[in-house]
PDB file of C-alpha atoms in Angstrom:
ATOM      1  CA  MET Y   1      28.727  14.610   1.023  1.00  0.00           C
ATOM      2  CA  LEU Y   2      26.104  11.840   0.243  1.00  0.00           C
ATOM      3  CA  LEU Y   3      26.937   8.459   2.737  1.00  0.00           C
ATOM      4  CA  ARG Y   4      26.240   4.591   0.126  1.00  0.00           C
ATOM      5  CA  ILE Y   5      24.147   3.102   2.237  1.00  0.00           C
ATOM      6  CA  GLN Y   6      25.425  -0.637   2.335  1.00  0.00           C
ATOM      7  CA  PRO Y   7      22.690  -2.719   2.002  1.00  0.00           C
ATOM      8  CA  GLU Y   8      21.777  -5.069   4.262  1.00  0.00           C
ATOM      9  CA  VAL Y   9      19.925  -8.805   3.892  1.00  0.00           C
ATOM     10  CA  GLY Y  10      16.649  -8.424   5.832  1.00  0.00           C
ATOM     11  CA  THR Y  11      16.016  -4.788   6.279  1.00  0.00           C
ATOM     12  CA  TRP Y  12      13.879  -2.306   4.082  1.00  0.00           C
ATOM     13  CA  TYR Y  13      14.037   1.254   2.414  1.00  0.00           C
ATOM     14  CA  GLU Y  14      12.043   3.842   0.917  1.00  0.00           C
ATOM     15  CA  ASN Y  15      13.944   4.580  -2.086  1.00  0.00           C
ATOM     16  CA  THR Y  16      12.292   8.609  -1.350  1.00  0.00           C
ATOM     17  CA  GLU Y  17      12.032   9.822  -5.086  1.00  0.00           C
ATOM     18  CA  GLN Y  18      10.008   7.803  -6.040  1.00  0.00           C
ATOM     19  CA  GLU Y  19       7.859   6.436  -2.630  1.00  0.00           C
ATOM     20  CA  THR Y  20       8.388   2.738  -2.403  1.00  0.00           C
ATOM     21  CA  LEU Y  21       9.525   0.624   0.148  1.00  0.00           C
ATOM     22  CA  PHE Y  22      11.301  -2.684   0.189  1.00  0.00           C
ATOM     23  CA  GLU Y  23      13.318  -5.328   1.303  1.00  0.00           C
ATOM     24  CA  VAL Y  24      16.859  -6.079   0.790  1.00  0.00           C
ATOM     25  CA  VAL Y  25      15.769 -10.390   0.347  1.00  0.00           C
ATOM     26  CA  THR Y  26      20.003 -11.810  -0.936  1.00  0.00           C
ATOM     27  CA  LEU Y  27      22.957  -9.754  -1.824  1.00  0.00           C
ATOM     28  CA  ASP Y  28      25.415 -11.439  -3.435  1.00  0.00           C
ATOM     29  CA  GLU Y  29      29.130 -10.316  -3.313  1.00  0.00           C
ATOM     30  CA  GLU Y  30      31.632 -11.883  -5.342  1.00  0.00           C
ATOM     31  CA  GLU Y  31      29.082 -10.331  -7.730  1.00  0.00           C
ATOM     32  CA  GLY Y  32      28.054  -7.701  -6.726  1.00  0.00           C
ATOM     33  CA  THR Y  33      24.027  -8.051  -7.163  1.00  0.00           C
ATOM     34  CA  LEU Y  34      20.966  -7.849  -4.237  1.00  0.00           C
ATOM     35  CA  ALA Y  35      17.904  -8.853  -5.262  1.00  0.00           C
ATOM     36  CA  ILE Y  36      14.187  -6.528  -3.737  1.00  0.00           C
ATOM     37  CA  GLN Y  37      10.985  -7.834  -3.213  1.00  0.00           C
ATOM     38  CA  TYR Y  38       9.018  -3.963  -3.426  1.00  0.00           C
ATOM     39  CA  PHE Y  39       5.843  -3.562  -0.530  1.00  0.00           C
ATOM     40  CA  ASP Y  40       3.673  -4.985  -3.576  1.00  0.00           C
ATOM     41  CA  GLY Y  41       5.830  -8.287  -3.247  1.00  0.00           C
ATOM     42  CA  GLU Y  42       8.086  -7.896  -6.560  1.00  0.00           C
ATOM     43  CA  LEU Y  43      11.013  -9.010  -7.139  1.00  0.00           C
ATOM     44  CA  GLU Y  44      14.059  -6.748  -8.592  1.00  0.00           C
ATOM     45  CA  GLU Y  45      17.645  -7.282  -8.866  1.00  0.00           C
ATOM     46  CA  MET Y  46      19.859  -4.906  -9.370  1.00  0.00           C
ATOM     47  CA  ASP Y  47      23.966  -4.353  -8.654  1.00  0.00           C
ATOM     48  CA  ILE Y  48      25.209  -3.087  -6.001  1.00  0.00           C
ATOM     49  CA  GLU Y  49      26.395   0.375  -8.493  1.00  0.00           C
ATOM     50  CA  THR Y  50      22.834   0.413  -9.121  1.00  0.00           C
ATOM     51  CA  PHE Y  51      21.300   0.746  -5.032  1.00  0.00           C
ATOM     52  CA  TRP Y  52      23.616   3.392  -4.267  1.00  0.00           C
ATOM     53  CA  GLN Y  53      22.815   5.740  -6.890  1.00  0.00           C
ATOM     54  CA  LEU Y  54      18.892   5.727  -4.836  1.00  0.00           C
ATOM     55  CA  ARG Y  55      18.439   8.067  -2.510  1.00  0.00           C
ATOM     56  CA  LEU Y  56      17.297   5.502   0.047  1.00  0.00           C
ATOM     57  CA  ARG Y  57      16.532   5.736   3.911  1.00  0.00           C
ATOM     58  CA  THR Y  58      16.110   2.397   6.239  1.00  0.00           C
ATOM     59  CA  VAL Y  59      13.356   2.234   7.298  1.00  0.00           C
ATOM     60  CA  ASP Y  60      11.223  -0.841   9.968  1.00  0.00           C
ATOM     61  CA  GLN Y  61       9.643  -2.844   8.946  1.00  0.00           C
ATOM     62  CA  PRO Y  62       5.559  -2.735   7.570  1.00  0.00           C
ATOM     63  CA  GLU Y  63       3.012  -3.625  10.053  1.00  0.00           C
ATOM     64  CA  ASP Y  64       1.270  -4.212   7.363  1.00  0.00           C
ATOM     65  CA  TRP Y  65       2.393  -7.988   6.833  1.00  0.00           C
ATOM     66  CA  GLY Y  66      -1.311  -8.365   4.409  1.00  0.00           C
ATOM     67  CA  GLY Y  67       0.434  -5.260   1.641  1.00  0.00           C
ATOM     68  CA  PRO Y  68       1.601  -7.814  -0.771  1.00  0.00           C
ATOM     69  CA  TYR Y  69      -0.821 -10.415  -1.146  1.00  0.00           C
ATOM     70  CA  GLU Y  70      -4.006  -7.300  -0.732  1.00  0.00           C
ATOM     71  CA  VAL Y  71      -5.411  -9.025   1.834  1.00  0.00           C
ATOM     72  CA  ASP Y  72      -8.307  -6.115   2.900  1.00  0.00           C
ATOM     73  CA  GLN Y  73      -8.917  -4.991   6.718  1.00  0.00           C
ATOM     74  CA  GLU Y  74     -12.220  -6.419   5.921  1.00  0.00           C
ATOM     75  CA  ASP Y  75     -11.539  -9.828   5.304  1.00  0.00           C
ATOM     76  CA  ARG Y  76      -8.933  -9.650   7.963  1.00  0.00           C
ATOM     77  CA  ASP Y  77     -11.984  -8.418  10.673  1.00  0.00           C
ATOM     78  CA  ASP Y  78     -14.109 -11.681  10.025  1.00  0.00           C
ATOM     79  CA  HIS Y  79     -12.117 -14.648  11.002  1.00  0.00           C
ATOM     80  CA  ASP Y  80     -11.594 -14.137  14.689  1.00  0.00           C
ATOM     81  CA  TYR Y  81      -8.644 -15.938  14.716  1.00  0.00           C
ATOM     82  CA  SER Y  82      -7.684 -15.829  18.781  1.00  0.00           C
ATOM     83  CA  GLN Y  83     -10.678 -18.391  19.120  1.00  0.00           C
ATOM     84  CA  LEU Y  84      -8.755 -20.681  16.698  1.00  0.00           C
ATOM     85  CA  ALA Y  85      -5.403 -20.688  18.170  1.00  0.00           C
ATOM     86  CA  ALA Y  86      -7.101 -22.323  21.594  1.00  0.00           C
ATOM     87  CA  ALA Y  87      -9.348 -24.673  19.604  1.00  0.00           C
ATOM     88  CA  GLU Y  88      -6.126 -26.412  18.351  1.00  0.00           C
ATOM     89  CA  SER Y  89      -5.053 -26.211  21.723  1.00  0.00           C
ATOM     90  CA  ASP Y  90      -7.809 -28.146  21.931  1.00  0.00           C
ATOM     91  CA  GLN Y  91      -6.826 -30.558  20.628  1.00  0.00           C
ATOM     92  CA  TYR Y  92      -6.738 -34.531  20.654  1.00  0.00           C
ATOM     93  CA  LEU Y  93      -4.112 -35.821  20.054  1.00  0.00           C
ATOM     94  CA  PRO Y  94      -2.800 -39.129  19.582  1.00  0.00           C
ATOM     95  CA  PHE Y  95      -0.646 -39.298  21.431  1.00  0.00           C
ATOM     96  CA  ASP Y  96      -1.409 -37.820  25.442  1.00  0.00           C
ATOM     97  CA  ASP Y  97      -2.473 -41.143  26.497  1.00  0.00           C
ATOM     98  CA  PHE Y  98       1.095 -43.099  24.511  1.00  0.00           C
ATOM     99  CA  GLU Y  99       3.096 -44.205  27.683  1.00  0.00           C
ATOM    100  CA  SER Y 100       6.899 -45.110  27.239  1.00  0.00           C
ATOM    101  CA  LYS Y 101       8.322 -48.107  28.641  1.00  0.00           C
ATOM    102  CA  GLY Y 102      11.806 -46.792  28.864  1.00  0.00           C
ATOM    103  CA  VAL Y 103      14.670 -46.488  25.220  1.00  0.00           C
ATOM    104  CA  ARG Y 104      17.263 -49.063  24.635  1.00  0.00           C
ATOM    105  CA  ILE Y 105      20.019 -47.679  23.052  1.00  0.00           C
ATOM    106  CA  TYR Y 106      21.848 -50.079  21.626  1.00  0.00           C
ATOM    107  CA  ASP Y 107      25.406 -49.916  20.743  1.00  0.00           C
ATOM    108  CA  ASP Y 108      27.695 -51.887  18.064  1.00  0.00           C
ATOM    109  CA  TYR Y 109      30.745 -50.921  18.463  1.00  0.00           C
TER     110      TYR Y 109
END
């Protein structure tokens, strides 16, 4: 006897027959439908009955965040994001020299 996997929003699944990864992004229990987003970014809507017929297993969220956006590893290696983060934290903000004399709050009641 096969156990039915209940769809959960935010959970990743692997369709073992098609060897595809997807995440459940919405679930409408009243209508009995759900929307999934494949790893490549494609969206699909299906009813829960169809979901239950798929051969699925739950999987961890993929580590390759660039999958659906076609970002090559070579492109990611070209940028040093640690320097960008450091530069942003050193940036001067116009409110740095602002001194508050206090705030007065008046209640009309």
